[in-house]
Amino acid sequence: MRAGVWLIGARGSVATTTIVGALALRAGLTEPHGCVTAHPDLSSAVLPGFGDLVFGGHDVASLALAKKAELLAAAGVLPASLIDALGDELAEVERELRPVPDGATQAEVAAVLVADLLAFRDRYALDRVVVVNVASTEPVPSPHPAWSSLPALTKALAGPEPVLPPSSLYAYAAFRAGCPFVDFTPSTGARLPALAALAAQAGLPYAGHDGKTGETLLKSVIAPMFAMRNLPVRSWSGVNLLGGGDGANLAEPGANAAKSVSKQRVLGETLGYVPEGNTRIEYVADIGDFKTAWDLVTFSGFLGARMRLEFTWHGCDSALAAPLVLDLARITAGAHAAGRTGALTDLAFFFKDPLGDVPHALPAQWEALRGFVAGLSG
Ligand SMILES: NC(=O)c1ccc[n+]([C@@H]2O[C@H](COP(=O)([O-])OP(=O)(O)OC[C@H]3O[C@@H](n4cnc5c(N)ncnc54)[C@H](O)[C@@H]3O)[C@@H](O)[C@H]2O)c1
């Protein structure tokens, strides 16, 4: 199966690392470390291979992809040798990147987005195109009455006022173009009743929200341990320091709030109660794409003994995220091919704020994912 991966935010750090990584895998220049679909338990002939993925996308920025890759290499995210070796392939992807269109109404903008997606699918004779949102996190938008039904939304989009936040307009365009949609960010995306109705009408699957790559990943492993050992967690506080474009954007209060809500969900749902404490995100330009998370957990043991756990996570954000974007593109393409529609709740393993009423403990999410991928072959 040849599948297109259309990245929203295609010139950002996660997108560029995803593209360089996929091209390097196709050329046999790297190993699929960090790609969970390379795990033997998830291997499946129904998923497109890493080398079968073709890339394109939209971005508001115009910095050349190769230039962005050079910046990431200088920051220690990518090996510089890959950029030289993959020059022709990167130039080909560059030709498939489009600016975000303008229009008098959001319906007009969506029509151009749809046309871009259909032209990409036809140019490469792709079996399907998965749209993946890796654009900057948006502030939480004010609700609009037209979100509640597809007819109301269709009507409102033709009016002069913006109705949807950009992430949701991309989801709308994806569904109108017959493409599955994955949201790797905490933005609203497809999480609106009108868009769920559109996905159902078009017979399309979608997945999200907010890739789980660092502190929340550790929480989803450690919190179940406290729950299973019946050790009451008294407080759980974390500070995340990050730089890069994501860090700069998350310094904005609106985007920061959207991310912090997404990060907190795991504790309440895994422990069954919310301990004291908060998660803070701070921008430190100097650390670039490398994130540090410090967490302090206090808990009670037998006879009330007070204990504490502290951990520090130093992660390279884009190197952790990019392989998951490839996994999500492969699995969502496989799900579409297998006729799956609606919210792909079994993909909760990948997300901080997963769709549906699903377990938040990583081992349970892994079992759900294994079962889901195995079921696609049937
Ligand atoms: N890196 C991780 O571990 C991780 C984990 C979970 C979620 N995320 C999310 O992934 C997203 C991307 O992260 P990043 O580090 O690549 O950020 P980045 O700032 O490097 O890239 C974001 C890109 O989105 C583009 N963009 C902004 N608004 C747009 C719009 N309306 N349409 C199209 N493009 C738009 C920007 O120009 C930029 O190129 C963020 O939302 C981040 O929160 C990242």
Tab-separated table of C-alpha atoms and ligand atoms in Angstrom:
chain	number	residue	atom	x	y	z
A	1	MET	CA	0.000	0.000	0.000
A	2	ARG	CA	1.334	3.443	-0.915
A	3	ALA	CA	0.125	5.989	1.598
A	4	GLY	CA	0.495	9.738	1.675
A	5	VAL	CA	1.228	11.540	4.938
A	6	TRP	CA	0.030	15.143	4.771
A	7	LEU	CA	1.543	17.091	7.659
A	8	ILE	CA	-0.119	20.242	8.997
A	9	GLY	CA	2.826	22.275	10.337
A	10	ALA	CA	5.077	20.564	7.783
A	11	ARG	CA	8.038	22.890	8.320
A	12	GLY	CA	8.135	22.493	12.123
A	13	SER	CA	10.573	20.444	14.211
A	14	VAL	CA	8.423	17.337	14.616
A	15	ALA	CA	7.402	17.314	10.946
A	16	THR	CA	10.944	17.827	9.652
A	17	THR	CA	12.312	15.094	11.921
A	18	THR	CA	9.489	12.799	10.759
A	19	ILE	CA	10.246	13.447	7.085
A	20	VAL	CA	14.040	13.097	7.423
A	21	GLY	CA	13.550	9.963	9.536
A	22	ALA	CA	11.213	8.308	7.030
A	23	LEU	CA	13.528	9.122	4.112
A	24	ALA	CA	16.508	7.767	6.078
A	25	LEU	CA	14.600	4.567	6.873
A	26	ARG	CA	13.663	4.164	3.199
A	27	ALA	CA	17.314	4.601	2.191
A	28	GLY	CA	18.478	2.115	4.834
A	29	LEU	CA	20.515	4.823	6.577
A	30	THR	CA	19.031	4.383	10.053
A	31	GLU	CA	17.213	1.950	12.345
A	32	PRO	CA	13.550	2.342	13.378
A	33	HIS	CA	14.431	3.020	17.025
A	34	GLY	CA	11.450	4.559	18.802
A	35	CYS	CA	8.978	3.292	16.170
A	36	VAL	CA	6.570	0.993	17.974
A	37	THR	CA	5.312	-0.477	14.682
A	38	ALA	CA	8.800	-1.991	14.348
A	39	HIS	CA	8.127	-4.027	17.526
A	40	PRO	CA	7.573	-7.702	16.605
A	41	ASP	CA	4.176	-7.700	18.388
A	42	LEU	CA	2.903	-4.969	16.074
A	43	SER	CA	4.347	-6.163	12.809
A	44	SER	CA	1.558	-6.467	10.260
A	45	ALA	CA	1.524	-6.908	6.523
A	46	VAL	CA	-1.559	-4.689	6.234
A	47	LEU	CA	0.312	-1.524	7.279
A	48	PRO	CA	2.187	0.478	4.636
A	49	GLY	CA	5.963	0.071	5.035
A	50	PHE	CA	8.069	3.024	6.196
A	51	GLY	CA	9.374	3.212	2.643
A	52	ASP	CA	5.833	3.364	1.201
A	53	LEU	CA	5.084	6.725	2.836
A	54	VAL	CA	5.022	9.834	0.636
A	55	PHE	CA	5.077	13.275	2.297
A	56	GLY	CA	3.458	16.635	1.692
A	57	GLY	CA	1.826	19.274	3.854
A	58	HIS	CA	0.768	22.796	4.747
A	59	ASP	CA	2.545	25.387	6.855
A	60	VAL	CA	2.169	29.093	7.555
A	61	ALA	CA	5.970	29.372	7.614
A	62	SER	CA	8.139	29.360	4.486
A	63	LEU	CA	11.555	28.291	5.818
A	64	ALA	CA	12.921	25.636	3.420
A	65	LEU	CA	12.680	22.086	4.732
A	66	ALA	CA	16.411	21.453	4.155
A	67	LYS	CA	17.224	24.653	6.071
A	68	LYS	CA	15.026	23.562	8.986
A	69	ALA	CA	16.755	20.163	8.920
A	70	GLU	CA	20.144	21.937	9.066
A	71	LEU	CA	18.982	23.910	12.106
A	72	LEU	CA	17.875	20.685	13.779
A	73	ALA	CA	21.230	19.084	12.931
A	74	ALA	CA	23.082	22.050	14.440
A	75	ALA	CA	20.967	21.611	17.582
A	76	GLY	CA	21.939	17.938	17.826
A	77	VAL	CA	18.488	16.543	16.912
A	78	LEU	CA	19.503	14.993	13.545
A	79	PRO	CA	22.812	13.748	12.151
A	80	ALA	CA	24.016	16.380	9.619
A	81	SER	CA	25.261	13.598	7.318
A	82	LEU	CA	21.650	12.562	6.633
A	83	ILE	CA	20.786	15.961	5.163
A	84	ASP	CA	23.560	15.689	2.563
A	85	ALA	CA	22.690	12.083	1.776
A	86	LEU	CA	18.973	12.864	1.377
A	87	GLY	CA	19.229	16.160	-0.532
A	88	ASP	CA	17.267	15.015	-3.609
A	89	GLU	CA	14.542	13.338	-1.550
A	90	LEU	CA	14.137	16.421	0.659
A	91	ALA	CA	13.858	18.592	-2.456
A	92	GLU	CA	11.068	16.337	-3.717
A	93	VAL	CA	9.134	16.704	-0.439
A	94	GLU	CA	9.755	20.484	-0.561
A	95	ARG	CA	7.825	20.568	-3.849
A	96	GLU	CA	4.838	19.028	-2.022
A	97	LEU	CA	4.636	21.669	0.720
A	98	ARG	CA	1.931	24.301	0.322
A	99	PRO	CA	1.266	27.637	2.025
A	100	VAL	CA	-1.904	27.925	4.065
A	101	PRO	CA	-4.527	29.338	1.663
A	102	ASP	CA	-6.521	32.541	2.120
A	103	GLY	CA	-10.215	32.916	1.389
A	104	ALA	CA	-13.146	35.207	2.034
A	105	THR	CA	-14.837	32.417	4.025
A	106	GLN	CA	-13.623	29.286	5.792
A	107	ALA	CA	-15.577	27.265	3.213
A	108	GLU	CA	-13.347	28.762	0.508
A	109	VAL	CA	-10.187	27.983	2.484
A	110	ALA	CA	-11.389	24.418	3.065
A	111	ALA	CA	-12.060	23.988	-0.669
A	112	VAL	CA	-8.412	24.845	-1.466
A	113	LEU	CA	-7.174	22.483	1.274
A	114	VAL	CA	-9.329	19.696	-0.183
A	115	ALA	CA	-8.029	20.411	-3.699
A	116	ASP	CA	-4.415	20.259	-2.412
A	117	LEU	CA	-5.061	16.875	-0.789
A	118	LEU	CA	-6.785	15.379	-3.834
A	119	ALA	CA	-4.087	16.630	-6.218
A	120	PHE	CA	-1.371	15.112	-3.964
A	121	ARG	CA	-3.181	11.755	-3.879
A	122	ASP	CA	-3.572	11.733	-7.662
A	123	ARG	CA	-0.022	12.904	-8.460
A	124	TYR	CA	1.494	9.938	-6.633
A	125	ALA	CA	-1.365	7.472	-7.306
A	126	LEU	CA	-1.645	6.951	-3.561
A	127	ASP	CA	-4.065	4.411	-2.100
A	128	ARG	CA	-4.901	6.880	0.661
A	129	VAL	CA	-3.614	10.008	2.402
A	130	VAL	CA	-3.505	10.380	6.195
A	131	VAL	CA	-3.578	13.996	7.409
A	132	VAL	CA	-1.538	14.484	10.606
A	133	ASN	CA	-1.672	17.709	12.598
A	134	VAL	CA	1.742	18.649	14.008
A	135	ALA	CA	1.177	22.419	13.895
A	136	SER	CA	1.634	24.769	16.845
A	137	THR	CA	-0.769	24.145	19.737
A	138	GLU	CA	-3.775	26.495	19.621
A	139	PRO	CA	-5.413	28.206	22.579
A	140	VAL	CA	-8.713	26.585	23.592
A	141	PRO	CA	-11.326	28.307	21.345
A	142	SER	CA	-14.684	29.726	22.485
A	143	PRO	CA	-17.479	27.303	21.565
A	144	HIS	CA	-19.633	28.082	18.516
A	145	PRO	CA	-23.251	26.854	18.196
A	146	ALA	CA	-22.532	25.537	14.669
A	147	TRP	CA	-20.180	22.904	16.109
A	148	SER	CA	-23.126	20.794	17.212
A	149	SER	CA	-24.350	19.556	13.823
A	150	LEU	CA	-22.981	19.077	10.333
A	151	PRO	CA	-25.734	21.043	8.513
A	152	ALA	CA	-25.256	23.993	10.910
A	153	LEU	CA	-21.477	23.850	10.443
A	154	THR	CA	-21.689	23.656	6.634
A	155	LYS	CA	-23.968	26.689	6.591
A	156	ALA	CA	-21.843	28.709	9.038
A	157	LEU	CA	-18.581	27.991	7.168
A	158	ALA	CA	-20.008	29.793	4.134
A	159	GLY	CA	-20.462	32.958	6.187
A	160	PRO	CA	-17.892	35.719	6.710
A	161	GLU	CA	-17.059	34.925	10.387
A	162	PRO	CA	-14.501	32.227	11.293
A	163	VAL	CA	-16.318	29.270	12.852
A	164	LEU	CA	-13.621	26.660	13.347
A	165	PRO	CA	-10.140	26.933	14.867
A	166	PRO	CA	-7.477	26.066	12.239
A	167	SER	CA	-6.935	22.489	13.524
A	168	SER	CA	-10.655	21.747	13.093
A	169	LEU	CA	-10.761	23.345	9.645
A	170	TYR	CA	-7.930	20.980	8.626
A	171	ALA	CA	-9.906	18.023	10.041
A	172	TYR	CA	-12.984	19.217	8.125
A	173	ALA	CA	-10.994	19.476	4.877
A	174	ALA	CA	-9.378	16.069	5.471
A	175	PHE	CA	-12.777	14.409	5.873
A	176	ARG	CA	-14.206	16.252	2.855
A	177	ALA	CA	-11.232	14.920	0.834
A	178	GLY	CA	-11.820	11.350	2.071
A	179	CYS	CA	-8.697	11.329	4.284
A	180	PRO	CA	-8.319	9.963	7.830
A	181	PHE	CA	-7.095	12.564	10.360
A	182	VAL	CA	-4.652	12.259	13.276
A	183	ASP	CA	-4.130	15.026	15.826
A	184	PHE	CA	-0.723	14.853	17.484
A	185	THR	CA	-1.419	18.168	19.291
A	186	PRO	CA	-3.799	19.166	22.113
A	187	SER	CA	-5.726	21.454	19.724
A	188	THR	CA	-9.451	20.894	19.074
A	189	GLY	CA	-9.002	19.065	15.745
A	190	ALA	CA	-11.793	16.578	15.023
A	191	ARG	CA	-13.221	16.685	18.575
A	192	LEU	CA	-16.508	18.359	17.615
A	193	PRO	CA	-19.888	16.640	17.132
A	194	ALA	CA	-20.266	18.083	13.614
A	195	LEU	CA	-16.886	16.690	12.578
A	196	ALA	CA	-17.601	13.288	14.139
A	197	ALA	CA	-20.777	13.253	12.045
A	198	LEU	CA	-18.810	14.158	8.914
A	199	ALA	CA	-16.253	11.387	9.577
A	200	ALA	CA	-19.088	8.892	10.074
A	201	GLN	CA	-20.830	10.040	6.887
A	202	ALA	CA	-17.583	9.717	4.915
A	203	GLY	CA	-16.653	6.377	6.572
A	204	LEU	CA	-13.341	7.687	7.904
A	205	PRO	CA	-11.278	6.989	11.028
A	206	TYR	CA	-9.547	9.624	13.155
A	207	ALA	CA	-7.178	9.555	16.141
A	208	GLY	CA	-5.799	11.882	18.843
A	209	HIS	CA	-4.945	13.799	20.979
A	210	ASP	CA	-1.515	15.129	21.887
A	211	GLY	CA	1.417	12.741	21.464
A	212	LYS	CA	2.631	11.160	24.705
A	213	THR	CA	6.414	11.423	24.597
A	214	GLY	CA	7.835	12.497	27.963
A	215	GLU	CA	6.571	13.287	31.446
A	216	THR	CA	3.046	11.999	30.734
A	217	LEU	CA	4.468	8.771	29.296
A	218	LEU	CA	6.302	8.192	32.599
A	219	LYS	CA	3.170	9.089	34.574
A	220	SER	CA	1.182	6.473	32.656
A	221	VAL	CA	3.718	3.838	33.740
A	222	ILE	CA	4.396	4.952	37.324
A	223	ALA	CA	0.864	5.964	38.424
A	224	PRO	CA	-0.570	2.442	37.808
A	225	MET	CA	2.192	1.076	40.051
A	226	PHE	CA	1.018	3.284	42.949
A	227	ALA	CA	-2.584	2.240	42.267
A	228	MET	CA	-1.775	-1.491	42.093
A	229	ARG	CA	0.353	-1.381	45.299
A	230	ASN	CA	-2.419	0.581	47.043
A	231	LEU	CA	-0.008	3.378	47.950
A	232	PRO	CA	-1.983	6.651	48.222
A	233	VAL	CA	-0.336	9.438	46.238
A	234	ARG	CA	-0.522	12.630	48.302
A	235	SER	CA	0.944	15.047	45.752
A	236	TRP	CA	2.385	14.974	42.227
A	237	SER	CA	4.014	18.130	40.905
A	238	GLY	CA	5.998	18.577	37.752
A	239	VAL	CA	7.930	21.290	35.973
A	240	ASN	CA	8.630	20.991	32.251
A	241	LEU	CA	11.320	23.185	30.736
A	242	LEU	CA	11.462	23.310	26.968
A	243	GLY	CA	12.748	25.535	24.163
A	244	GLY	CA	12.253	25.292	20.391
A	245	GLY	CA	9.168	26.475	18.477
A	246	ASP	CA	6.856	24.389	20.656
A	247	GLY	CA	8.346	25.881	23.836
A	248	ALA	CA	8.004	29.431	22.482
A	249	ASN	CA	4.383	28.797	21.512
A	250	LEU	CA	3.572	27.168	24.862
A	251	ALA	CA	4.877	30.307	26.606
A	252	GLU	CA	1.587	31.878	25.394
A	253	PRO	CA	-0.935	31.479	28.239
A	254	GLY	CA	-3.731	30.087	25.991
A	255	ALA	CA	-1.624	27.333	24.409
A	256	ASN	CA	0.043	26.617	27.771
A	257	ALA	CA	-3.370	26.069	29.395
A	258	ALA	CA	-4.461	23.696	26.599
A	259	LYS	CA	-1.289	21.615	27.064
A	260	SER	CA	-1.426	21.560	30.875
A	261	VAL	CA	-5.028	20.253	30.848
A	262	SER	CA	-3.971	17.518	28.424
A	263	LYS	CA	-1.048	16.508	30.673
A	264	GLN	CA	-3.073	16.248	33.908
A	265	ARG	CA	-5.754	13.807	32.708
A	266	VAL	CA	-3.690	10.674	33.260
A	267	LEU	CA	-3.418	10.969	37.067
A	268	GLY	CA	-7.116	11.303	37.883
A	269	GLU	CA	-8.057	8.518	35.507
A	270	THR	CA	-5.306	6.106	36.615
A	271	LEU	CA	-5.402	6.685	40.376
A	272	GLY	CA	-9.138	7.305	40.681
A	273	TYR	CA	-8.492	10.609	42.498
A	274	VAL	CA	-6.516	13.757	41.790
A	275	PRO	CA	-3.608	14.301	44.187
A	276	GLU	CA	-2.436	17.777	45.151
A	277	GLY	CA	-0.097	19.433	42.659
A	278	ASN	CA	0.197	20.858	39.198
A	279	THR	CA	2.166	20.524	35.997
A	280	ARG	CA	3.944	23.675	34.860
A	281	ILE	CA	5.484	24.377	31.464
A	282	GLU	CA	8.232	26.976	31.109
A	283	TYR	CA	10.094	28.213	28.042
A	284	VAL	CA	13.903	28.136	28.176
A	285	ALA	CA	15.172	29.147	24.723
A	286	ASP	CA	18.688	27.841	25.302
A	287	ILE	CA	17.697	24.180	25.630
A	288	GLY	CA	16.087	24.139	22.157
A	289	ASP	CA	14.386	20.879	21.307
A	290	PHE	CA	15.619	19.099	24.455
A	291	LYS	CA	13.055	18.972	27.236
A	292	THR	CA	13.668	18.501	30.941
A	293	ALA	CA	10.854	17.383	33.209
A	294	TRP	CA	11.292	17.249	37.000
A	295	ASP	CA	8.596	15.517	38.997
A	296	LEU	CA	8.185	15.122	42.747
A	297	VAL	CA	5.679	12.542	44.016
A	298	THR	CA	4.868	12.161	47.708
A	299	PHE	CA	2.969	9.116	48.931
A	300	SER	CA	1.919	7.254	52.068
A	301	GLY	CA	2.788	3.692	52.978
A	302	PHE	CA	1.946	1.202	55.731
A	303	LEU	CA	1.278	2.791	59.138
A	304	GLY	CA	1.296	6.190	57.454
A	305	ALA	CA	5.012	6.210	56.587
A	306	ARG	CA	5.691	9.197	54.290
A	307	MET	CA	7.817	8.545	51.195
A	308	ARG	CA	8.761	10.351	47.983
A	309	LEU	CA	9.816	9.652	44.425
A	310	GLU	CA	11.639	12.153	42.234
A	311	PHE	CA	12.499	11.734	38.590
A	312	THR	CA	14.172	13.774	35.880
A	313	TRP	CA	13.559	13.178	32.183
A	314	HIS	CA	15.852	14.687	29.575
A	315	GLY	CA	14.214	13.998	26.212
A	316	CYS	CA	14.858	15.152	22.671
A	317	ASP	CA	11.275	16.130	21.906
A	318	SER	CA	11.246	15.748	18.132
A	319	ALA	CA	13.249	12.500	18.223
A	320	LEU	CA	10.621	11.082	20.588
A	321	ALA	CA	7.656	12.410	18.614
A	322	ALA	CA	8.689	11.709	14.995
A	323	PRO	CA	8.704	7.892	15.174
A	324	LEU	CA	5.232	8.008	16.748
A	325	VAL	CA	3.986	10.189	13.884
A	326	LEU	CA	5.226	7.498	11.482
A	327	ASP	CA	3.527	4.782	13.578
A	328	LEU	CA	0.263	6.709	13.650
A	329	ALA	CA	0.346	7.306	9.909
A	330	ARG	CA	0.995	3.610	9.223
A	331	ILE	CA	-1.650	2.310	11.646
A	332	THR	CA	-4.295	4.852	10.622
A	333	ALA	CA	-3.690	4.026	6.951
A	334	GLY	CA	-4.077	0.327	7.823
A	335	ALA	CA	-7.265	1.065	9.770
A	336	HIS	CA	-8.702	3.003	6.822
A	337	ALA	CA	-7.834	0.164	4.450
A	338	ALA	CA	-9.568	-2.269	6.826
A	339	GLY	CA	-12.735	-0.144	6.796
A	340	ARG	CA	-12.466	1.164	10.381
A	341	THR	CA	-14.405	4.365	10.965
A	342	GLY	CA	-14.838	6.898	13.765
A	343	ALA	CA	-12.568	7.546	16.749
A	344	LEU	CA	-9.694	5.045	16.933
A	345	THR	CA	-9.813	4.734	20.719
A	346	ASP	CA	-7.447	1.720	20.712
A	347	LEU	CA	-4.647	4.090	19.716
A	348	ALA	CA	-4.732	5.659	23.227
A	349	PHE	CA	-1.186	4.281	23.756
A	350	PHE	CA	0.154	7.186	21.697
A	351	PHE	CA	-1.707	10.055	23.363
A	352	LYS	CA	-1.761	12.177	26.503
A	353	ASP	CA	-5.438	13.009	26.095
A	354	PRO	CA	-6.852	10.036	24.189
A	355	LEU	CA	-10.263	9.924	22.552
A	356	GLY	CA	-12.974	7.940	24.300
A	357	ASP	CA	-13.407	6.346	27.690
A	358	VAL	CA	-10.190	4.330	27.619
A	359	PRO	CA	-7.585	3.108	30.124
A	360	HIS	CA	-4.753	5.531	30.840
A	361	ALA	CA	-2.280	2.965	32.174
A	362	LEU	CA	0.349	2.234	29.524
A	363	PRO	CA	0.297	-1.604	29.844
A	364	ALA	CA	-3.482	-1.714	29.237
A	365	GLN	CA	-3.091	0.692	26.311
A	366	TRP	CA	-0.369	-1.509	24.827
A	367	GLU	CA	-2.641	-4.570	24.966
A	368	ALA	CA	-5.449	-2.611	23.276
A	369	LEU	CA	-3.062	-1.465	20.538
A	370	ARG	CA	-1.704	-4.984	19.955
A	371	GLY	CA	-5.228	-6.353	19.657
A	372	PHE	CA	-6.224	-3.547	17.313
A	373	VAL	CA	-3.298	-4.020	14.925
A	374	ALA	CA	-3.708	-7.807	14.961
A	375	GLY	CA	-7.426	-7.337	14.195
A	376	LEU	CA	-6.683	-5.296	11.074
A	377	SER	CA	-5.352	-8.402	9.309
A	378	GLY	CA	-8.595	-10.269	9.989
B	1	LIG	N1	7.648	17.049	20.352
B	1	LIG	C1	6.880	16.377	21.150
B	1	LIG	O1	7.323	15.530	21.904
B	1	LIG	C2	5.404	16.631	21.110
B	1	LIG	C3	4.571	15.828	21.886
B	1	LIG	C4	3.208	16.061	21.843
B	1	LIG	C5	2.692	17.056	21.046
B	1	LIG	N2	3.513	17.839	20.327
B	1	LIG	C6	2.910	18.912	19.542
B	1	LIG	O2	3.350	18.850	18.208
B	1	LIG	C7	3.243	20.156	17.641
B	1	LIG	C8	4.506	20.475	16.856
B	1	LIG	O3	5.616	20.606	17.707
B	1	LIG	P1	6.981	21.179	17.115
B	1	LIG	O4	7.998	21.018	18.165
B	1	LIG	O5	7.216	20.620	15.767
B	1	LIG	O6	6.610	22.734	16.988
B	1	LIG	P2	7.211	23.776	15.924
B	1	LIG	O7	6.886	25.107	16.484
B	1	LIG	O8	8.620	23.444	15.612
B	1	LIG	O9	6.350	23.514	14.600
B	1	LIG	C9	5.018	23.916	14.453
B	1	LIG	C10	4.805	24.298	12.987
B	1	LIG	O10	3.397	24.585	12.825
B	1	LIG	C11	3.313	25.678	11.916
B	1	LIG	N3	1.980	26.280	12.044
B	1	LIG	C12	1.505	27.092	12.996
B	1	LIG	N4	0.214	27.395	12.757
B	1	LIG	C13	-0.137	26.748	11.614
B	1	LIG	C14	-1.342	26.670	10.861
B	1	LIG	N5	-2.452	27.311	11.231
B	1	LIG	N6	-1.341	25.920	9.743
B	1	LIG	C15	-0.217	25.249	9.342
B	1	LIG	N7	0.946	25.300	10.023
B	1	LIG	C16	0.977	26.026	11.156
B	1	LIG	C17	4.469	26.580	12.321
B	1	LIG	O11	4.788	27.506	11.294
B	1	LIG	C18	5.576	25.559	12.553
B	1	LIG	O12	6.309	25.305	11.373
B	1	LIG	C19	2.947	21.117	18.798
B	1	LIG	O13	1.565	21.414	18.834
B	1	LIG	C20	3.338	20.295	19.999
B	1	LIG	O14	2.638	20.674	21.183
B	1	LIG	C21	4.856	17.639	20.314
